[in-house]
Coordinates of N, CA and C in Angstrom, one line a residue:
Chain A
E6 N 52.1 16.6 -55.8 CA 53.1 15.8 -55.0 C 52.5 15.9 -53.5
A7 N 52.4 14.6 -52.9 CA 51.9 14.5 -51.6 C 53.0 15.1 -50.6
G8 N 52.5 15.7 -49.5 CA 53.4 16.2 -48.6 C 53.9 15.3 -47.5
V9 N 54.5 15.6 -46.5 CA 54.9 14.8 -45.4 C 53.9 14.5 -44.6
A10 N 53.6 13.2 -44.2 CA 52.3 12.9 -43.5 C 52.8 12.4 -42.1
Q11 N 52.0 12.7 -41.1 CA 52.3 12.4 -39.7 C 51.1 11.9 -39.0
S12 N 51.2 11.1 -38.2 CA 50.1 10.7 -37.4 C 50.6 10.2 -36.0
P13 N 49.7 10.3 -34.9 CA 48.6 11.0 -34.9 C 48.8 12.6 -34.8
R14 N 47.8 13.3 -35.0 CA 47.8 14.8 -34.9 C 48.0 15.2 -33.4
Y15 N 47.3 14.5 -32.5 CA 47.2 14.8 -31.2 C 47.3 13.6 -30.4
K16 N 48.1 13.7 -29.1 CA 48.1 12.6 -28.2 C 48.2 13.0 -26.9
I17 N 47.4 12.5 -26.0 CA 47.6 12.9 -24.6 C 47.8 11.5 -23.9
I18 N 48.8 11.5 -23.1 CA 49.2 10.4 -22.2 C 49.6 10.8 -20.9
E19 N 49.6 9.9 -19.9 CA 50.0 10.0 -18.6 C 51.6 10.0 -18.5
K20 N 52.3 10.6 -17.5 CA 53.7 10.3 -17.4 C 54.0 8.8 -17.2
R21 N 55.1 8.4 -17.6 CA 55.6 7.1 -17.5 C 54.9 6.1 -18.5
Q22 N 54.1 6.6 -19.4 CA 53.5 5.8 -20.3 C 54.4 5.9 -21.6
S23 N 54.1 5.2 -22.6 CA 54.8 4.9 -23.8 C 53.9 5.7 -24.9
V24 N 54.7 6.2 -25.9 CA 53.9 6.8 -27.1 C 54.7 6.6 -28.2
A25 N 54.2 6.5 -29.5 CA 54.8 6.3 -30.7 C 54.3 7.4 -31.8
F26 N 55.2 7.8 -32.6 CA 54.7 8.8 -33.6 C 55.1 8.2 -34.9
W27 N 54.4 8.4 -36.0 CA 54.7 7.8 -37.4 C 54.8 9.1 -38.3
C28 N 55.8 8.8 -39.1 CA 56.1 9.9 -40.3 C 56.3 9.1 -41.7
N29 N 55.6 9.7 -42.7 CA 55.8 9.2 -44.1 C 56.4 10.3 -44.9
P30 N 57.5 10.4 -45.3 CA 58.2 11.5 -46.0 C 57.6 11.6 -47.4
I31 N 58.1 12.6 -48.1 CA 57.8 12.8 -49.5 C 58.6 11.6 -50.3
S32 N 57.9 11.1 -51.2 CA 58.5 10.0 -52.1 C 59.8 10.5 -52.7
G33 N 60.8 9.7 -52.5 CA 62.0 10.0 -53.2 C 63.1 10.7 -52.2
H34 N 62.6 11.3 -51.1 CA 63.5 12.1 -50.2 C 64.3 11.0 -49.3
A35 N 65.5 11.1 -49.5 CA 66.4 10.2 -48.8 C 66.6 10.7 -47.4
T36 N 66.6 11.9 -47.0 CA 66.8 12.4 -45.7 C 65.6 12.7 -44.9
L37 N 65.4 12.2 -43.7 CA 64.3 12.4 -42.8 C 64.8 12.9 -41.5
Y38 N 64.1 13.9 -41.0 CA 64.3 14.5 -39.6 C 63.2 14.4 -38.7
W39 N 63.5 14.2 -37.4 CA 62.5 14.6 -36.3 C 63.0 15.7 -35.6
Y40 N 62.0 16.7 -35.3 CA 62.3 17.9 -34.4 C 61.4 17.9 -33.4
Q41 N 61.7 18.3 -32.2 CA 60.9 18.7 -31.0 C 60.8 20.1 -30.9
Q42 N 59.5 20.5 -30.9 CA 59.2 22.0 -30.7 C 58.5 22.2 -29.5
I43 N 59.2 22.8 -28.4 CA 58.5 22.9 -27.0 C 57.7 24.3 -27.3
L44 N 56.7 24.6 -26.6 CA 55.9 25.7 -26.7 C 56.8 27.0 -26.5
G45 N 56.6 27.9 -27.5 CA 57.2 29.1 -27.3 C 58.8 29.1 -27.8
Q46 N 59.1 28.1 -28.4 CA 60.6 27.8 -28.9 C 60.6 27.4 -30.4
G47 N 61.7 27.5 -30.9 CA 61.8 26.9 -32.1 C 62.2 25.6 -32.2
P48 N 61.9 24.9 -33.3 CA 62.2 23.4 -33.4 C 63.7 23.1 -33.1
K49 N 63.8 22.0 -32.5 CA 65.2 21.4 -32.1 C 65.4 20.1 -32.7
L50 N 66.3 19.8 -33.6 CA 66.7 18.6 -34.1 C 66.8 17.3 -33.1
L51 N 66.0 16.3 -33.2 CA 66.3 15.2 -32.4 C 67.2 14.2 -33.1
I52 N 66.8 13.9 -34.2 CA 67.6 12.9 -35.1 C 67.3 13.0 -36.5
Q53 N 68.4 12.8 -37.4 CA 68.3 12.9 -38.8 C 68.9 11.5 -39.3
F54 N 68.0 11.0 -40.3 CA 68.3 9.7 -41.0 C 68.7 10.1 -42.5
Q55 N 69.8 9.3 -43.1 CA 70.0 9.4 -44.4 C 69.7 8.0 -44.8
N56 N 68.5 7.9 -45.7 CA 68.2 6.6 -46.0 C 67.7 5.8 -44.8
N57 N 68.2 4.6 -44.3 CA 67.9 4.1 -43.1 C 69.0 4.1 -42.1
G58 N 69.9 4.9 -42.3 CA 71.1 5.2 -41.4 C 71.0 6.4 -40.6
V59 N 71.6 6.5 -39.4 CA 71.4 7.7 -38.5 C 72.6 8.7 -38.9
V60 N 72.4 10.0 -39.2 CA 73.5 10.8 -39.4 C 73.7 11.7 -38.3
D61 N 72.6 12.0 -37.5 CA 72.9 12.8 -36.3 C 71.9 12.5 -35.3
D62 N 72.1 12.2 -34.1 CA 71.3 11.8 -33.0 C 71.9 12.5 -31.6
S63 N 72.7 13.5 -31.9 CA 73.3 14.0 -30.8 C 72.5 14.7 -29.7
Q64 N 71.3 15.1 -30.1 CA 70.3 15.6 -29.2 C 69.0 14.7 -28.9
L65 N 69.2 13.7 -28.9 CA 68.2 12.6 -28.8 C 68.5 12.0 -27.5
P66 N 67.4 12.2 -26.5 CA 67.5 11.7 -25.2 C 67.5 10.1 -25.2
K67 N 68.6 9.4 -25.4 CA 68.5 8.0 -25.6 C 68.1 7.1 -24.7
D68 N 68.0 7.6 -23.4 CA 67.5 6.8 -22.4 C 66.0 6.5 -22.4
R69 N 65.3 7.4 -23.1 CA 63.9 7.3 -23.4 C 63.3 7.5 -24.7
F70 N 64.1 8.0 -25.5 CA 63.5 8.3 -26.9 C 64.4 7.2 -27.9
S71 N 63.7 6.6 -28.8 CA 64.1 5.8 -29.8 C 63.5 6.2 -31.3
A72 N 64.2 6.0 -32.3 CA 63.7 6.2 -33.6 C 64.2 5.1 -34.5
E73 N 63.4 4.8 -35.5 CA 63.9 3.9 -36.7 C 63.1 4.3 -37.9
R74 N 64.0 4.0 -38.9 CA 63.5 4.2 -40.2 C 63.8 3.0 -41.1
L75 N 62.9 2.1 -41.0 CA 63.1 0.8 -41.8 C 62.9 1.0 -43.2
K76 N 63.6 0.3 -44.1 CA 63.7 0.4 -45.5 C 63.8 1.7 -46.2
G77 N 64.2 2.6 -45.4 CA 64.6 4.0 -45.8 C 63.4 4.8 -46.3
V78 N 62.3 4.5 -45.6 CA 61.0 5.3 -46.1 C 60.4 5.9 -44.8
D79 N 59.3 5.1 -44.2 CA 58.5 5.5 -43.1 C 59.6 5.5 -41.8
S80 N 59.2 6.4 -40.9 CA 59.9 6.5 -39.7 C 58.9 6.5 -38.4
T81 N 59.4 5.9 -37.4 CA 58.7 6.0 -36.1 C 59.5 6.6 -34.9
L82 N 59.1 7.4 -34.3 CA 59.7 8.0 -32.9 C 58.9 7.5 -31.8
K83 N 59.6 7.0 -30.9 CA 59.0 6.4 -29.7 C 59.6 7.1 -28.4
I84 N 58.7 7.2 -27.5 CA 59.2 7.8 -26.1 C 58.7 6.8 -25.2
Q85 N 59.6 6.3 -24.3 CA 59.3 5.3 -23.2 C 60.3 5.4 -22.1
P86 N 59.9 5.8 -20.8 CA 58.6 6.4 -20.4 C 58.7 7.9 -20.7
A87 N 57.4 8.3 -20.8 CA 57.3 9.9 -21.1 C 57.5 10.6 -19.7
K88 N 57.9 11.8 -19.9 CA 58.1 12.7 -18.8 C 57.2 14.0 -19.0
L89 N 56.9 14.8 -18.1 CA 56.0 16.1 -18.3 C 56.9 16.8 -19.3
E90 N 58.1 16.9 -19.2 CA 58.9 17.9 -20.2 C 58.9 17.4 -21.6
D91 N 58.3 16.3 -21.9 CA 58.2 15.8 -23.2 C 56.9 16.5 -24.1
S92 N 56.2 17.1 -23.2 CA 55.1 17.8 -23.8 C 55.6 18.9 -25.0
A93 N 55.3 18.6 -26.2 CA 55.8 19.4 -27.3 C 55.1 19.1 -28.5
V94 N 55.3 19.5 -29.6 CA 55.0 19.3 -30.9 C 56.1 18.6 -31.6
Y95 N 56.0 17.4 -32.1 CA 57.0 16.6 -32.8 C 56.8 16.7 -34.3
L96 N 57.8 17.4 -34.9 CA 57.8 17.6 -36.3 C 58.5 16.7 -37.1
C97 N 58.0 16.1 -38.1 CA 58.8 15.3 -39.0 C 59.1 16.2 -40.4
A98 N 60.3 16.2 -41.0 CA 60.6 16.7 -42.2 C 61.3 15.7 -43.1
S99 N 61.3 16.1 -44.3 CA 62.2 15.2 -45.2 C 62.8 16.3 -46.3
S100 N 63.8 15.8 -46.9 CA 64.4 16.7 -48.0 C 65.3 15.9 -49.0
S101 N 65.1 16.5 -50.1 CA 66.1 16.0 -51.2 C 67.1 17.3 -51.2
Y102 N 66.6 18.5 -51.2 CA 67.5 19.6 -51.1 C 66.7 20.7 -50.0
E103 N 65.7 21.2 -50.3 CA 65.0 21.8 -49.1 C 64.2 21.0 -48.4
Q104 N 64.0 21.4 -47.0 CA 63.1 20.6 -46.1 C 61.9 21.0 -46.2
Y105 N 60.9 19.9 -46.2 CA 59.5 20.1 -46.2 C 59.1 19.4 -44.9
F106 N 58.2 20.1 -44.2 CA 57.7 19.6 -42.8 C 56.2 19.1 -43.0
G107 N 56.1 18.1 -42.1 CA 54.7 17.7 -41.9 C 53.9 18.4 -40.9
P108 N 52.7 18.2 -40.6 CA 51.9 19.1 -39.8 C 52.2 18.8 -38.3
G109 N 52.9 17.9 -37.9 CA 53.3 17.8 -36.5 C 52.3 16.9 -35.7
T110 N 52.9 16.4 -34.6 CA 51.8 15.7 -33.4 C 52.2 16.5 -32.3
R111 N 51.0 16.9 -31.7 CA 51.1 17.7 -30.5 C 50.9 16.5 -29.2
L112 N 52.0 16.5 -28.5 CA 51.9 15.6 -27.4 C 51.7 16.3 -26.2
T113 N 50.7 15.8 -25.2 CA 50.5 16.4 -23.9 C 50.8 15.2 -23.0
V114 N 51.7 15.5 -22.0 CA 52.0 14.5 -20.9 C 51.5 15.0 -19.7
T115 N 50.6 14.3 -19.1 CA 49.8 14.8 -17.8 C 50.3 14.1 -16.6
Chain B
A6 N 79.5 26.6 -31.8 CA 78.1 25.9 -32.2 C 77.4 27.1 -32.9
Q7 N 76.6 26.8 -33.9 CA 75.7 27.9 -34.5 C 74.5 28.3 -33.6
T8 N 74.3 29.6 -33.6 CA 73.0 29.9 -32.8 C 72.4 30.9 -33.7
V9 N 71.0 31.0 -33.5 CA 70.1 31.9 -34.1 C 69.4 32.6 -33.1
T10 N 69.4 34.0 -33.1 CA 68.6 34.7 -32.1 C 67.6 35.6 -32.9
Q11 N 66.4 35.6 -32.3 CA 65.3 36.4 -32.7 C 64.9 37.3 -31.4
S12 N 65.1 38.6 -31.5 CA 65.0 39.4 -30.2 C 63.5 39.8 -30.1
Q13 N 62.7 39.8 -31.0 CA 61.3 40.4 -31.0 C 60.3 39.2 -30.8
P14 N 59.9 38.9 -29.6 CA 59.0 37.7 -29.3 C 57.6 37.9 -30.1
E15 N 57.1 39.3 -30.1 CA 56.0 39.5 -30.7 C 56.0 40.9 -31.5
M16 N 55.4 40.9 -32.6 CA 55.3 42.2 -33.5 C 53.9 42.2 -34.0
S17 N 53.4 43.4 -34.3 CA 52.0 43.7 -34.7 C 52.1 44.7 -35.8
V18 N 51.3 44.8 -36.7 CA 51.3 45.7 -37.8 C 49.9 45.8 -38.3
Q19 N 49.5 47.0 -39.0 CA 48.3 47.2 -39.5 C 48.3 46.6 -40.9
E20 N 47.1 46.0 -41.2 CA 47.0 45.6 -42.6 C 47.5 46.5 -43.5
A21 N 48.0 46.0 -44.7 CA 48.6 46.8 -45.7 C 49.9 47.6 -45.6
E22 N 50.3 47.6 -44.3 CA 51.6 48.2 -44.1 C 52.8 47.3 -44.0
T23 N 54.0 47.7 -43.7 CA 55.1 47.1 -43.9 C 55.7 46.8 -42.5
V24 N 56.4 45.5 -42.3 CA 56.8 45.2 -41.0 C 58.1 44.4 -41.2
T25 N 59.0 44.8 -40.4 CA 60.4 44.0 -40.4 C 60.6 43.2 -39.1
L26 N 61.0 41.9 -39.4 CA 61.4 41.1 -38.4 C 62.8 40.8 -38.3
S27 N 63.4 40.8 -37.0 CA 64.8 40.8 -36.9 C 65.4 39.4 -36.6
C28 N 66.7 39.2 -37.1 CA 67.3 37.8 -36.9 C 68.8 38.1 -36.8
T29 N 69.5 37.5 -35.9 CA 70.9 37.6 -36.0 C 71.4 36.2 -35.6
Y30 N 72.6 35.8 -36.1 CA 73.1 34.5 -36.1 C 74.6 34.4 -35.7
D31 N 75.2 33.4 -35.2 CA 76.6 33.3 -35.0 C 77.1 32.0 -35.6
T32 N 78.1 32.2 -36.4 CA 78.7 31.0 -37.0 C 80.2 31.3 -37.4
S33 N 80.9 30.4 -37.5 CA 82.3 30.5 -38.0 C 82.5 30.0 -39.4
E34 N 81.4 29.5 -39.9 CA 81.4 29.0 -41.3 C 81.4 30.2 -42.3
S35 N 81.7 29.9 -43.5 CA 81.6 30.9 -44.4 C 80.5 30.7 -45.6
D36 N 80.3 29.3 -45.7 CA 79.3 28.9 -46.7 C 78.2 28.3 -46.0
Y37 N 76.9 29.1 -45.9 CA 75.7 28.7 -45.3 C 74.5 29.3 -46.1
Y38 N 73.4 28.8 -45.5 CA 72.2 29.2 -46.0 C 71.2 29.7 -44.9
L39 N 70.5 30.8 -45.2 CA 69.7 31.3 -44.1 C 68.1 31.4 -44.7
F40 N 67.2 31.1 -43.7 CA 65.8 30.8 -44.1 C 64.9 31.6 -43.2
W41 N 63.8 31.8 -43.7 CA 62.7 32.3 -42.9 C 61.5 31.4 -43.2
Y42 N 60.9 30.8 -42.1 CA 59.8 29.9 -42.2 C 58.6 30.5 -41.5
K43 N 57.5 30.2 -42.0 CA 56.3 30.7 -41.4 C 55.5 29.4 -40.9
Q44 N 55.0 29.8 -39.6 CA 54.2 28.5 -38.9 C 52.9 29.1 -38.4
P45 N 51.7 28.9 -39.3 CA 50.5 29.2 -38.9 C 50.0 28.3 -37.7
P46 N 48.8 28.7 -37.2 CA 48.3 27.7 -36.1 C 48.0 26.3 -36.7
S47 N 48.1 26.0 -37.8 CA 48.0 24.6 -38.2 C 49.3 23.9 -37.9
R48 N 50.3 24.6 -37.6 CA 51.6 24.1 -37.2 C 52.5 23.7 -38.3
Q49 N 52.1 23.6 -39.5 CA 52.9 23.4 -40.8 C 53.9 24.3 -41.1
M50 N 55.2 24.0 -41.0 CA 56.2 25.1 -41.3 C 56.3 25.2 -42.8
I51 N 56.3 26.5 -43.1 CA 56.2 26.7 -44.6 C 57.5 27.8 -44.9
L52 N 58.2 27.3 -45.9 CA 59.3 28.1 -46.2 C 59.0 29.4 -47.0
V53 N 59.4 30.4 -46.4 CA 58.9 31.8 -47.0 C 60.0 32.3 -48.0
I54 N 61.3 32.2 -47.5 CA 62.5 32.7 -48.3 C 63.6 32.1 -48.0
R55 N 64.6 32.1 -48.9 CA 66.0 31.4 -48.6 C 67.1 32.5 -49.1
Q56 N 68.1 32.4 -48.4 CA 69.3 33.4 -48.9 C 70.7 32.6 -48.7
E57 N 71.3 32.5 -49.9 CA 72.7 31.9 -49.8 C 73.6 32.9 -49.4
A58 N 74.6 32.5 -48.4 CA 75.5 33.4 -47.9 C 76.5 33.9 -49.0
Y59 N 76.7 33.2 -49.9 CA 77.8 33.7 -51.0 C 77.1 34.7 -51.9
K60 N 75.7 34.9 -52.0 CA 75.2 35.8 -52.8 C 75.1 37.2 -52.1
Q61 N 75.5 38.2 -52.7 CA 75.3 39.7 -52.1 C 74.0 40.2 -52.4
Q62 N 73.2 39.8 -53.3 CA 72.0 40.2 -53.6 C 71.0 39.7 -52.6
N63 N 70.1 40.6 -52.0 CA 69.1 40.1 -51.1 C 68.0 39.3 -51.8
A64 N 67.6 38.2 -51.3 CA 66.5 37.5 -51.8 C 65.0 38.1 -51.7
T65 N 64.3 38.0 -52.9 CA 62.9 38.6 -52.7 C 62.0 37.4 -53.3
E66 N 60.8 37.3 -52.6 CA 59.8 36.4 -53.1 C 58.5 37.3 -52.9
N67 N 58.1 37.9 -53.9 CA 56.8 38.7 -54.0 C 56.8 39.8 -53.0
R68 N 55.9 39.7 -51.9 CA 55.8 40.8 -50.9 C 57.1 40.6 -49.8
F69 N 57.7 39.5 -49.9 CA 58.6 39.2 -48.8 C 60.1 39.5 -49.4
S70 N 60.9 40.2 -48.6 CA 62.3 40.4 -48.9 C 63.1 40.2 -47.7
V71 N 64.4 40.1 -47.9 CA 65.3 40.1 -46.7 C 66.5 41.3 -46.9
N72 N 66.9 41.4 -45.7 CA 68.0 42.4 -45.7 C 69.2 41.6 -45.1
F73 N 70.1 41.0 -45.8 CA 71.2 40.1 -45.3 C 72.5 41.0 -45.2
Q74 N 72.9 41.1 -44.0 CA 74.2 41.7 -43.7 C 75.1 40.8 -43.2
K75 N 76.0 40.2 -44.1 CA 76.8 39.1 -43.7 C 77.9 39.5 -42.6
A76 N 78.6 40.6 -42.8 CA 79.6 41.1 -41.9 C 78.9 41.3 -40.4
A77 N 77.6 41.7 -40.4 CA 77.0 41.8 -39.0 C 76.4 40.8 -38.5
K78 N 76.2 39.8 -39.5 CA 75.5 38.4 -39.2 C 74.1 38.8 -38.8
S79 N 73.4 39.5 -39.7 CA 72.0 40.0 -39.6 C 71.2 39.5 -40.8
F80 N 70.1 39.1 -40.5 CA 69.1 38.6 -41.5 C 67.7 39.0 -41.3
S81 N 67.3 40.2 -41.7 CA 65.9 40.5 -41.3 C 65.0 40.2 -42.6
L82 N 63.6 40.0 -42.2 CA 62.6 39.7 -43.1 C 61.7 41.0 -43.1
K83 N 61.6 41.5 -44.4 CA 60.4 42.5 -44.5 C 59.3 42.1 -45.2
I84 N 58.1 42.3 -44.7 CA 56.8 42.0 -45.3 C 56.0 43.3 -45.7
S85 N 55.9 43.3 -46.9 CA 55.2 44.6 -47.4 C 53.7 44.4 -47.7
D86 N 53.0 45.3 -47.5 CA 51.5 45.2 -47.9 C 50.9 44.1 -47.1
S87 N 51.2 44.1 -45.8 CA 50.7 42.9 -44.9 C 49.3 42.5 -45.0
Q88 N 49.2 41.2 -45.2 CA 47.8 40.8 -45.3 C 47.4 40.0 -44.0
L89 N 46.0 39.8 -43.9 CA 45.6 39.0 -42.5 C 46.2 37.5 -42.5
G90 N 46.3 37.0 -43.8 CA 46.9 35.7 -43.9 C 48.5 35.5 -43.7
D91 N 49.0 36.7 -43.3 CA 50.5 36.7 -42.9 C 50.6 36.4 -41.4
A92 N 49.6 36.5 -40.6 CA 49.6 36.4 -39.3 C 50.1 34.8 -38.9
A93 N 51.2 34.8 -38.2 CA 51.7 33.4 -37.9 C 53.0 33.6 -36.9
M94 N 53.5 32.5 -36.5 CA 54.9 32.6 -35.9 C 56.0 32.5 -37.2
Y95 N 57.0 33.4 -37.1 CA 57.9 33.4 -38.0 C 59.3 32.9 -37.3
F96 N 60.0 32.0 -38.0 CA 61.2 31.4 -37.6 C 62.4 31.7 -38.5
C97 N 63.4 32.2 -38.0 CA 64.7 32.5 -38.7 C 65.5 31.1 -38.5
A98 N 66.0 30.6 -39.6 CA 66.8 29.4 -39.6 C 68.1 29.4 -40.3
Y99 N 69.0 28.6 -40.0 CA 70.4 28.7 -40.4 C 70.8 27.1 -40.7
R100 N 71.4 27.1 -41.8 CA 72.0 25.6 -42.3 C 73.5 25.9 -42.9
Y101 N 74.4 25.2 -42.5 CA 75.7 25.4 -43.1 C 75.9 24.6 -44.3
Q102 N 76.8 24.8 -45.1 CA 77.0 24.2 -46.4 C 77.0 22.6 -46.3
G103 N 77.9 22.3 -45.2 CA 78.2 20.9 -45.2 C 77.3 20.0 -44.4
A104 N 76.1 20.6 -44.1 CA 75.1 19.8 -43.2 C 73.7 20.1 -43.8
Q105 N 72.7 19.3 -43.4 CA 71.4 19.6 -43.7 C 70.5 20.0 -42.7
K106 N 70.9 19.7 -41.6 CA 70.0 20.1 -40.3 C 69.7 21.6 -40.3
L107 N 68.6 22.1 -39.7 CA 68.3 23.5 -39.5 C 68.5 23.7 -38.1
V108 N 69.2 24.9 -37.8 CA 69.1 25.5 -36.5 C 68.2 26.7 -36.4
F109 N 67.1 26.6 -35.6 CA 66.1 27.6 -35.6 C 66.2 28.7 -34.4
G110 N 65.7 29.9 -34.7 CA 65.6 30.8 -33.6 C 64.4 30.6 -32.8
Q111 N 64.1 31.5 -31.9 CA 63.0 31.3 -30.9 C 61.6 31.6 -31.6
G112 N 61.6 32.4 -32.6 CA 60.5 32.7 -33.2 C 59.9 34.2 -32.8
T113 N 59.1 34.7 -33.8 CA 58.6 36.1 -33.6 C 57.0 35.7 -34.1
R114 N 56.1 36.1 -33.0 CA 54.7 36.0 -33.4 C 54.2 37.4 -34.0
L115 N 53.7 37.2 -35.2 CA 53.3 38.4 -35.9 C 51.7 38.5 -36.1
T116 N 51.3 39.4 -35.6 CA 49.8 39.8 -35.6 C 49.5 40.9 -36.6
I117 N 48.5 40.6 -37.5 CA 48.1 41.7 -38.4 C 46.8 42.3 -37.9
N118 N 46.8 43.5 -37.7 CA 45.4 44.2 -37.4 C 44.7 44.7 -38.4
P119 N 43.4 44.3 -38.5 CA 42.6 44.8 -39.7 C 42.3 46.3 -39.7

């Protein structure tokens, strides 16, 4: 069974630029999550999708972050414009019961 | 709001010895799940062990076992016969019955000394 795929693995951008991350969940998993993990901290949920609908986006900074899950499969997370404090690892996970995580994207904002 | 606290930022242990990582949590829910995840330098979060709050018996997975104290809201992870491959960040996480999102602690970095 293929795991959760994410790309890119690394991204370096300057502040005020935009960036997008892509996630492909495990086949058949209806629920998809994006977590932000700042260095030295545990992951924090940004947004949760059930199929292509948003279940929880209470901690998503909506003035600069956006996410979509078209057709209830792949998802993209976008940051525009990026700030220095957005430097973190962005983890995607999917679940049918237990959550399975992708390898994450390490974002560095300079 | 539910919170998870790991009070040990770093731990180290000699190879083949036993180590215990601590975790406490705060919740008003009665039905929930607790987890320990391992995150090696590759950043992939790997589920180590899961405990259902309604179960009194502590979960065990090979060399990994937990000490679940529901009244004290404590959930520690014991790693027996530590191996070099156990070196990683370990995160305690909580999920209540009615939701799917995980709430994570701050993590404990475990070093295994050969």
